Amino acid sequence: MLQPKSYPEMMGKALVFEAEPFITMTEDDNPWAEGLFMVAIMGLLVGAARVIGSLLLSASMPDPDALLSATLQGIRQLGPLAASFGLDPAALEGIVRQWRDVGFDLFGYGSGWMRLFWLVLTPMLLIGRWLVFGLVCHGVALALGGNGRLSRTLGATALMAAPQALMLLQVIPFVSVSGVLLTVWSALIVYRAIEVSHDLPWKKAAAATLTALALLAILTMAGGFMTAVIAAVWGGAA
Amino acid sequence: MTGDPSLQEGASANEDGRSRIAAWLPTRRQMLNALQLNIEPVPGAVSPDSVTSAGMRQGMGLIVAAALVAGLLPTLFTWIMAARVGTAAPLAQLSQLAEARANPELPGIGVAPVVAETAALIAGLEPAYFPGWLAAGVTALGGWINWPLSWLNIWIVYGLAVLLLAKLLGAKTTLQQFYTLTSFAFLPLVLTGLGFIPCLGIVVNIVALLWAAAIYVVAVRAATGLNTGLTIMCALLPGAVVALLAVALAFTVAAGLAAALIG
């Protein structure tokens, strides 16, 4: 097993696509367990950063109720105008009230204990994403003539958690890390991992990575759709 | 030289600190060469002053450092402005923006004055726990950190589109070579930190963008070995596609709004 204190250096090298950390991971005595530990640690750190960031956000921003009442006052003033567009001002106010909690919880703004949810959810999401990428890429790489073992592929692809280090900056309120940046950078690291662990040429390694990326996009969209449906049903019931 | 071991240790620590910085930043000579569009093709680099001999880690460090320098003045400006109001920086900016858009002399449907009034009301609310100056400082700091994050986003995401296109056209380059060389294009963007100055800001922004585009094209040509025409196409096509999509989206939204208003 590697020492966790070596993780920052390995992730730093993975961020700039050096081959060394991928080789280290594939040559580890238990690559998948090492990868799982690495991704889980990163997830916990990012989750903790989000919790601290949301506490600082709540301390820096006005009281959420005061903010909501100021916003509603503005909506009421727009009442006649909204009516001329065929919108019902009361319905608009209802929608704002209904989605207030969802929106505030999402950013951890004044959400109380709910913000601790991120501490659990973030490692789970990262581990899930790593498994999807690792397993799909491994399957496609084998089909394209790769010669790596599953455990080694999972070990090398665990370095895809490296760009998540940027999320640690969310400890500061209003820092926003682009999801596209994280996804693309992670995908490039996975591409390097597949190239190294399966000894594949660039086109085949890219094909394996793009397949996993496409599957992840479909799963994310399906998850988003399901969440929206559940939220709408829940909101409607309330 | 003194023989004092503690001083020698200090000197060695200093040198160590300098080499640590050197590991994360290109040399001054490399930066000057890049600014003068002096970037040699990848296989031919031998001089340590050559842009091509830099590493991707140094490229990444360059982008982060340049973005932090560019964002420093606007961040201080935002902090002072928000601290005067005594609120979080984004709320102060929102209020300022809404106020600028709300011109009572303009005939219209009257949304802007109401939005401006609401934004001013929100900006006037006291932070829940922090004193106003601290809330302004902490949130302005977040805005400052967003500068390198957005530059890294362009470098990695836009760069990938350019790289894929170049690879499809037969370019022989690696991820590291490509990203190292293109990182130097962000150096002139330091000037965009002056973009908030009225009138001068627009000129400075245009100069910085054109200079950066020129370095980007030269860097892509050096990394990929493609001819200048193909390089310009690779560098501009992803941007053109994004711009077209944005225009199409804006047109669709505008058409939808117009249909709703007329209908």
Coordinates of C-alpha atoms in Angstrom, one line a residue:
Chain A
M1 CA 0.0 0.0 0.0
L2 CA 1.1 3.6 -0.7
Q3 CA 1.4 6.2 2.0
P4 CA -1.5 8.7 1.9
K5 CA 1.1 11.5 2.2
S6 CA 2.3 10.6 -1.3
Y7 CA -1.2 11.2 -2.7
P8 CA -0.8 15.0 -3.3
E9 CA 2.4 14.5 -5.3
M10 CA 0.9 11.7 -7.3
M11 CA -2.3 13.7 -8.0
G12 CA -0.2 16.7 -9.0
K13 CA 1.7 14.6 -11.5
A14 CA -1.5 13.1 -12.8
L15 CA -2.9 16.6 -13.4
V16 CA -0.1 17.2 -15.8
F17 CA -0.5 13.8 -17.4
E18 CA 2.9 12.4 -16.3
A19 CA 3.1 8.6 -16.7
E20 CA 4.8 8.0 -13.3
P21 CA 1.8 8.0 -11.0
F22 CA -0.2 5.7 -13.4
I23 CA 2.7 3.2 -13.4
T24 CA 2.9 3.5 -9.6
M25 CA -0.8 2.8 -9.2
T26 CA -0.8 -0.2 -11.6
E27 CA 2.3 -1.7 -9.9
D28 CA 0.8 -1.4 -6.4
D29 CA 0.2 -4.7 -4.6
N30 CA -3.5 -3.9 -4.3
P31 CA -4.4 -1.3 -6.9
W32 CA -8.2 -1.2 -6.7
A33 CA -8.1 -0.9 -2.9
E34 CA -5.6 1.8 -3.1
G35 CA -7.8 3.6 -5.7
L36 CA -10.9 3.2 -3.5
F37 CA -9.1 4.7 -0.6
M38 CA -7.7 7.6 -2.6
V39 CA -11.1 8.5 -4.1
A40 CA -12.8 8.2 -0.8
I41 CA -10.3 10.5 0.9
M42 CA -10.6 13.1 -1.8
G43 CA -14.4 12.8 -1.6
L44 CA -14.3 13.4 2.2
L45 CA -12.0 16.3 1.9
V46 CA -14.2 17.9 -0.8
G47 CA -17.3 17.3 1.2
A48 CA -15.7 18.9 4.3
A49 CA -14.6 21.9 2.1
R50 CA -18.2 22.3 0.9
V51 CA -19.5 22.2 4.5
I52 CA -17.0 24.8 5.7
G53 CA -17.7 26.9 2.6
S54 CA -21.4 26.8 3.2
L55 CA -20.9 27.9 6.8
L56 CA -18.9 30.9 5.6
L57 CA -21.4 31.6 2.9
S58 CA -24.3 31.7 5.5
A59 CA -22.2 34.0 7.7
S60 CA -21.4 36.4 4.9
M61 CA -24.8 36.6 3.3
P62 CA -27.9 38.2 4.8
D63 CA -30.4 36.0 6.8
P64 CA -32.1 33.7 4.2
D65 CA -35.6 34.7 5.4
A66 CA -34.8 38.4 5.0
L67 CA -33.4 37.7 1.5
L68 CA -36.6 35.8 0.6
S69 CA -38.9 38.5 1.8
A70 CA -36.9 41.2 -0.1
T71 CA -37.2 39.1 -3.2
L72 CA -40.9 38.5 -2.7
Q73 CA -41.4 42.2 -2.3
G74 CA -39.8 42.8 -5.7
I75 CA -42.1 40.1 -7.2
R76 CA -45.2 41.8 -5.8
Q77 CA -44.1 45.1 -7.3
L78 CA -43.8 43.4 -10.6
G79 CA -47.4 42.0 -10.2
P80 CA -49.2 44.1 -12.8
L81 CA -46.4 43.6 -15.3
A82 CA -46.4 39.8 -14.7
A83 CA -50.2 39.8 -15.2
S84 CA -49.7 41.5 -18.6
F85 CA -47.6 38.6 -19.6
G86 CA -50.3 36.2 -18.5
L87 CA -48.4 35.2 -15.3
D88 CA -50.2 34.9 -12.0
P89 CA -48.1 36.9 -9.4
A90 CA -49.4 34.7 -6.6
A91 CA -48.4 31.6 -8.4
L92 CA -45.0 33.1 -9.1
E93 CA -44.6 33.9 -5.4
G94 CA -45.6 30.3 -4.6
I95 CA -43.0 28.9 -6.9
V96 CA -40.3 31.0 -5.3
R97 CA -41.3 29.9 -1.8
Q98 CA -41.5 26.3 -3.0
W99 CA -38.1 26.2 -4.5
R100 CA -36.4 28.3 -1.9
D101 CA -35.4 25.4 0.3
V102 CA -34.1 23.3 -2.7
G103 CA -32.1 26.2 -4.0
F104 CA -30.6 27.2 -0.6
D105 CA -29.9 23.5 0.2
L106 CA -28.0 23.1 -3.0
F107 CA -25.6 25.9 -2.1
G108 CA -25.6 25.1 1.6
Y109 CA -27.0 28.6 2.3
G110 CA -28.7 28.7 5.7
S111 CA -29.5 25.0 5.3
G112 CA -28.6 24.0 8.9
W113 CA -27.8 20.3 9.3
M114 CA -28.7 19.6 5.7
R115 CA -25.3 20.8 4.7
L116 CA -23.7 17.7 6.3
F117 CA -25.5 15.7 3.6
W118 CA -22.7 16.7 1.3
L119 CA -20.1 15.1 3.6
V120 CA -21.7 11.7 2.9
L121 CA -22.9 12.3 -0.7
T122 CA -19.6 13.7 -2.2
P123 CA -17.5 10.5 -1.5
M124 CA -20.3 8.3 -2.8
L125 CA -20.7 10.3 -6.0
L126 CA -16.9 10.3 -6.6
I127 CA -16.6 6.5 -6.0
G128 CA -19.6 5.9 -8.2
R129 CA -18.2 8.0 -11.0
W130 CA -14.8 6.2 -10.6
L131 CA -16.4 2.8 -10.8
V132 CA -18.4 3.6 -13.9
F133 CA -15.3 5.1 -15.7
G134 CA -13.0 2.3 -14.5
L135 CA -15.3 -0.6 -15.4
V136 CA -16.6 0.7 -18.7
C137 CA -13.1 1.8 -19.9
H138 CA -11.7 -1.6 -18.9
G139 CA -14.4 -3.4 -20.9
V140 CA -14.0 -1.3 -24.0
A141 CA -10.2 -1.4 -23.7
L142 CA -10.2 -5.2 -23.6
A143 CA -12.6 -5.3 -26.6
L144 CA -10.2 -3.0 -28.5
G145 CA -7.2 -5.3 -27.8
G146 CA -6.0 -3.9 -24.4
N147 CA -4.0 -6.2 -22.1
G148 CA -4.5 -4.6 -18.7
R149 CA -6.1 -6.3 -15.6
L150 CA -9.2 -4.9 -14.0
S151 CA -7.6 -4.2 -10.7
R152 CA -4.8 -2.3 -12.3
T153 CA -7.2 -0.3 -14.5
L154 CA -9.2 0.7 -11.4
G155 CA -6.0 1.7 -9.6
A156 CA -4.8 3.9 -12.5
T157 CA -8.2 5.4 -13.2
A158 CA -8.6 6.4 -9.5
L159 CA -6.2 9.3 -10.3
M160 CA -9.2 10.8 -12.1
A161 CA -10.1 12.2 -8.6
A162 CA -7.1 14.6 -8.9
P163 CA -8.9 17.6 -10.5
Q164 CA -11.4 17.4 -7.6
A165 CA -8.6 19.1 -5.6
L166 CA -9.9 22.3 -7.2
M167 CA -13.1 21.7 -5.4
L168 CA -11.3 22.2 -2.1
L169 CA -11.2 25.9 -3.0
Q170 CA -15.0 25.9 -2.4
V171 CA -14.0 26.4 1.2
I172 CA -14.2 30.1 0.2
P173 CA -17.7 31.3 -0.5
F174 CA -18.7 32.0 -4.2
V175 CA -15.8 30.0 -5.6
S176 CA -17.3 28.2 -8.5
V177 CA -15.5 25.3 -10.2
S178 CA -16.8 24.4 -13.6
G179 CA -18.3 20.9 -13.9
V180 CA -17.2 20.9 -17.5
L181 CA -13.6 21.5 -16.5
L182 CA -13.6 18.8 -13.8
T183 CA -15.2 16.3 -16.2
V184 CA -12.9 17.0 -19.2
W185 CA -9.8 17.0 -17.0
S186 CA -10.8 13.8 -15.3
A187 CA -11.6 12.2 -18.7
L188 CA -8.1 13.2 -19.9
I189 CA -6.5 11.6 -16.9
V190 CA -8.6 8.4 -17.5
Y191 CA -7.4 8.5 -21.1
R192 CA -3.8 8.5 -19.9
A193 CA -4.6 5.8 -17.3
I194 CA -6.0 3.5 -20.1
E195 CA -3.1 4.3 -22.4
V196 CA -0.6 3.3 -19.7
S197 CA -2.5 0.4 -18.0
H198 CA -3.6 -1.3 -21.3
D199 CA -0.7 -0.2 -23.5
L200 CA -3.2 1.1 -26.2
P201 CA -2.6 3.6 -29.0
W202 CA -4.2 7.0 -28.5
K203 CA -7.3 6.5 -30.7
K204 CA -8.3 3.3 -28.9
A205 CA -7.6 4.8 -25.5
A206 CA -9.7 7.8 -26.5
A207 CA -12.5 5.6 -27.7
A208 CA -12.6 3.7 -24.4
T209 CA -12.7 7.0 -22.5
L210 CA -15.4 8.6 -24.7
T211 CA -17.6 5.5 -24.3
A212 CA -17.4 5.8 -20.5
L213 CA -18.0 9.6 -20.7
A214 CA -21.1 9.1 -22.9
L215 CA -22.5 6.5 -20.4
L216 CA -21.8 8.8 -17.5
A217 CA -23.6 11.7 -19.3
I218 CA -26.7 9.4 -19.9
L219 CA -26.7 8.3 -16.2
T220 CA -26.3 11.9 -15.0
M221 CA -29.2 13.1 -17.3
A222 CA -31.4 10.2 -16.1
G223 CA -30.5 11.0 -12.5
G224 CA -31.3 14.7 -13.0
F225 CA -34.6 13.8 -14.6
M226 CA -35.5 11.5 -11.8
T227 CA -34.5 14.0 -9.1
A228 CA -36.6 16.7 -10.8
V229 CA -39.6 14.3 -11.0
I230 CA -39.3 13.4 -7.3
A231 CA -38.8 17.0 -6.3
A232 CA -41.9 18.1 -8.3
V233 CA -44.0 15.3 -6.9
W234 CA -42.8 16.0 -3.3
G235 CA -43.3 19.8 -3.8
G236 CA -46.8 19.2 -5.3
A237 CA -47.7 17.0 -2.3
A238 CA -46.4 19.6 0.1
Chain B
M1 CA 31.0 34.1 2.7
T2 CA 30.3 33.4 6.3
G3 CA 30.9 30.0 7.9
D4 CA 27.9 30.2 10.1
P5 CA 26.0 27.0 9.5
S6 CA 22.6 28.5 10.4
L7 CA 23.1 31.2 7.7
Q8 CA 24.1 28.5 5.2
E9 CA 21.0 26.6 6.1
G10 CA 19.0 29.7 5.5
A11 CA 20.6 30.2 2.1
S12 CA 19.9 26.7 1.2
A13 CA 16.3 27.0 2.2
N14 CA 16.1 30.2 0.1
E15 CA 17.5 28.3 -2.9
D16 CA 15.2 25.5 -2.2
G17 CA 12.3 28.0 -2.2
R18 CA 13.5 29.4 -5.5
S19 CA 13.8 26.0 -7.1
R20 CA 10.3 25.2 -5.9
I21 CA 9.0 28.3 -7.6
A22 CA 11.0 27.4 -10.7
A23 CA 9.3 24.0 -10.8
W24 CA 6.0 25.8 -11.1
L25 CA 6.8 28.7 -13.3
P26 CA 8.6 29.1 -16.7
T27 CA 11.8 31.3 -16.7
R28 CA 11.6 35.0 -17.4
R29 CA 13.4 34.4 -20.7
Q30 CA 10.8 31.8 -21.8
M31 CA 8.0 34.2 -21.0
L32 CA 9.6 37.0 -23.0
N33 CA 10.2 34.6 -25.9
A34 CA 6.5 33.6 -25.9
L35 CA 5.4 37.3 -25.7
Q36 CA 7.6 37.9 -28.8
L37 CA 5.9 34.9 -30.6
N38 CA 9.3 33.2 -30.6
I39 CA 8.2 29.6 -30.1
E40 CA 10.2 26.9 -31.9
P41 CA 8.7 23.7 -33.2
V42 CA 8.7 20.9 -30.6
P43 CA 11.4 18.5 -31.9
G44 CA 13.9 21.3 -32.4
A45 CA 14.2 22.8 -28.9
V46 CA 17.6 22.6 -27.2
S47 CA 18.1 25.9 -25.4
P48 CA 16.8 26.1 -21.8
D49 CA 15.5 29.6 -22.7
S50 CA 13.3 28.1 -25.4
V51 CA 9.6 28.0 -24.7
T52 CA 9.5 24.4 -25.8
S53 CA 11.7 23.3 -23.0
A54 CA 9.1 24.3 -20.3
G55 CA 7.0 21.6 -18.7
M56 CA 3.2 21.3 -18.3
R57 CA 3.5 21.9 -14.6
Q58 CA 5.2 25.2 -15.3
G59 CA 2.4 26.0 -17.9
M60 CA -0.3 25.4 -15.3
G61 CA 1.6 27.5 -12.7
L62 CA 1.9 30.3 -15.3
I63 CA -1.8 30.4 -15.9
V64 CA -2.6 30.4 -12.2
A65 CA -0.1 33.1 -11.4
A66 CA -1.1 35.3 -14.4
A67 CA -4.8 35.0 -13.5
L68 CA -4.2 35.9 -9.9
V69 CA -2.2 39.0 -11.0
A70 CA -4.9 40.0 -13.5
G71 CA -7.6 39.6 -10.9
L72 CA -5.9 41.4 -8.1
L73 CA -7.0 45.0 -8.9
P74 CA -10.6 44.2 -9.8
T75 CA -10.8 42.2 -6.6
L76 CA -9.5 45.0 -4.4
F77 CA -11.9 47.4 -6.3
T78 CA -14.9 45.0 -5.6
W79 CA -13.9 44.5 -2.0
I80 CA -13.7 48.3 -1.3
M81 CA -17.0 48.8 -3.1
A82 CA -18.8 46.0 -1.2
A83 CA -17.2 47.0 2.1
R84 CA -18.6 50.5 1.7
V85 CA -22.1 49.1 1.3
G86 CA -21.3 46.6 4.1
T87 CA -22.5 43.5 2.2
A88 CA -21.3 40.4 0.3
A89 CA -19.4 41.3 -3.0
P90 CA -21.8 39.6 -5.4
L91 CA -24.8 41.4 -3.8
A92 CA -23.1 44.8 -4.1
Q93 CA -22.2 44.0 -7.7
L94 CA -25.7 42.9 -8.5
S95 CA -27.1 46.1 -7.0
Q96 CA -24.6 48.2 -9.0
L97 CA -25.4 46.4 -12.2
A98 CA -29.1 46.7 -11.8
E99 CA -28.8 50.4 -11.0
A100 CA -26.8 51.0 -14.1
R101 CA -29.4 49.2 -16.3
A102 CA -32.4 51.0 -14.7
N103 CA -32.6 54.3 -16.6
P104 CA -35.9 56.0 -15.7
E105 CA -35.7 58.1 -18.9
L106 CA -35.9 55.0 -21.1
P107 CA -39.5 54.2 -22.2
G108 CA -40.2 50.5 -21.5
I109 CA -42.1 48.0 -19.5
G110 CA -40.5 49.1 -16.2
V111 CA -38.8 45.8 -15.1
A112 CA -35.4 47.4 -14.7
P113 CA -36.3 50.0 -12.0
V114 CA -38.1 47.4 -9.9
V115 CA -35.2 44.9 -10.2
A116 CA -32.8 47.7 -9.3
E117 CA -34.9 48.7 -6.3
T118 CA -35.0 45.0 -5.2
A119 CA -31.3 44.5 -5.7
A120 CA -30.6 47.7 -3.7
L121 CA -32.9 46.4 -0.9
I122 CA -31.1 43.0 -0.8
A123 CA -27.6 44.7 -0.9
G124 CA -28.8 46.8 2.1
L125 CA -29.5 43.7 4.2
E126 CA -26.8 43.1 6.9
P127 CA -24.8 39.9 6.7
A128 CA -26.1 37.2 9.1
Y129 CA -22.9 36.9 11.3
F130 CA -19.9 38.6 9.8
P131 CA -19.3 42.4 9.9
G132 CA -19.8 44.0 6.5
W133 CA -16.1 44.5 5.7
L134 CA -15.3 40.8 6.4
A135 CA -18.3 39.5 4.4
A136 CA -17.2 41.8 1.6
G137 CA -13.6 40.5 1.9
V138 CA -14.4 36.8 2.1
T139 CA -16.7 36.9 -0.9
A140 CA -14.4 39.1 -3.0
L141 CA -11.7 36.6 -2.3
G142 CA -14.0 33.9 -3.8
G143 CA -14.3 36.1 -6.9
W144 CA -10.5 36.4 -7.1
I145 CA -10.0 32.6 -6.9
N146 CA -12.5 32.3 -9.8
W147 CA -10.0 34.1 -12.2
P148 CA -7.5 31.2 -12.4
L149 CA -10.3 28.7 -12.3
S150 CA -12.0 30.2 -15.4
W151 CA -8.6 30.5 -17.2
L152 CA -7.8 26.8 -16.4
N153 CA -11.3 26.0 -17.8
I154 CA -10.6 27.7 -21.1
W155 CA -7.1 26.2 -21.3
I156 CA -8.2 22.6 -20.7
V157 CA -11.6 22.5 -22.3
Y158 CA -11.1 24.7 -25.3
G159 CA -7.6 23.2 -25.7
L160 CA -9.0 19.7 -26.0
A161 CA -11.3 20.7 -28.8
V162 CA -8.4 22.3 -30.7
L163 CA -6.1 19.3 -30.0
L164 CA -8.7 16.8 -31.2
L165 CA -9.2 18.7 -34.4
A166 CA -5.4 18.9 -34.9
K167 CA -5.0 15.2 -34.2
L168 CA -7.7 14.4 -36.8
L169 CA -5.7 16.5 -39.3
G170 CA -2.6 14.4 -38.6
A171 CA -0.8 16.4 -35.9
K172 CA 1.9 14.5 -34.0
T173 CA 1.8 15.9 -30.5
T174 CA 1.2 14.8 -26.9
L175 CA -1.2 16.2 -24.3
Q176 CA 1.7 17.5 -22.3
Q177 CA 3.5 19.3 -25.2
F178 CA 0.3 20.8 -26.5
Y179 CA -0.9 22.1 -23.1
T180 CA 2.5 23.4 -22.1
L181 CA 2.9 25.5 -25.2
T182 CA -0.6 26.8 -25.3
S183 CA -0.4 27.9 -21.7
F184 CA 1.9 30.8 -22.7
A185 CA -1.0 32.4 -24.6
F186 CA -2.5 33.4 -21.3
L187 CA 0.4 35.6 -20.4
P188 CA -0.9 38.8 -22.3
L189 CA -4.3 38.3 -20.6
V190 CA -2.8 39.8 -17.5
L191 CA -3.7 43.1 -19.1
T192 CA -7.4 42.2 -18.8
G193 CA -7.0 43.1 -15.1
L194 CA -7.2 46.7 -16.3
G195 CA -10.4 46.0 -18.1
F196 CA -12.6 47.7 -15.4
I197 CA -11.1 51.1 -16.2
P198 CA -13.6 53.1 -18.3
C199 CA -12.7 53.5 -22.0
L200 CA -9.1 52.4 -21.6
G201 CA -10.3 49.0 -20.4
I202 CA -11.9 48.1 -23.7
V203 CA -8.8 49.0 -25.7
V204 CA -6.6 47.0 -23.3
N205 CA -8.9 44.0 -23.5
I206 CA -8.9 44.0 -27.3
V207 CA -5.1 44.3 -27.4
A208 CA -4.7 41.5 -24.8
L209 CA -7.1 39.2 -26.6
L210 CA -5.5 39.7 -30.0
W211 CA -2.0 39.2 -28.5
A212 CA -3.2 36.0 -26.7
A213 CA -4.8 34.7 -30.0
A214 CA -1.5 35.3 -31.9
I215 CA 0.5 33.4 -29.3
Y216 CA -2.1 30.6 -29.2
V217 CA -1.8 30.1 -33.0
V218 CA 2.0 30.2 -32.9
A219 CA 2.0 27.7 -30.0
V220 CA -0.5 25.3 -31.7
R221 CA 1.6 25.4 -34.9
A222 CA 4.8 24.7 -32.9
A223 CA 3.2 21.8 -31.0
T224 CA 1.3 20.2 -33.8
G225 CA 3.6 20.8 -36.8
L226 CA 0.6 21.8 -39.0
N227 CA 0.9 24.6 -41.5
T228 CA -0.3 28.1 -40.5
G229 CA -3.6 27.8 -42.4
L230 CA -4.6 24.5 -40.8
T231 CA -3.4 25.8 -37.4
I232 CA -5.6 28.9 -37.6
M233 CA -8.6 26.7 -38.6
C234 CA -8.0 24.4 -35.6
A235 CA -7.6 27.3 -33.2
L236 CA -10.7 29.2 -34.4
L237 CA -13.2 26.5 -35.4
P238 CA -14.2 25.4 -31.9
G239 CA -14.7 29.1 -31.0
A240 CA -16.8 29.6 -34.1
V241 CA -18.9 26.6 -33.4
V242 CA -19.5 27.8 -29.8
A243 CA -20.3 31.3 -31.0
L244 CA -22.8 29.9 -33.6
L245 CA -24.5 27.8 -31.0
A246 CA -24.8 30.8 -28.7
V247 CA -26.3 32.9 -31.4
A248 CA -28.7 30.1 -32.4
L249 CA -29.7 29.7 -28.7
A250 CA -30.2 33.5 -28.3
F251 CA -32.2 33.7 -31.5
T252 CA -34.4 30.8 -30.3
V253 CA -35.0 32.4 -26.9
A254 CA -35.7 35.8 -28.5
A255 CA -38.1 34.2 -31.0
G256 CA -39.9 32.3 -28.2
L257 CA -40.3 35.5 -26.1
A258 CA -41.5 37.4 -29.1
A259 CA -44.1 34.7 -29.9
A260 CA -45.3 34.7 -26.3
L261 CA -45.7 38.5 -26.4
I262 CA -47.5 38.6 -29.7
G263 CA -49.5 35.5 -29.1

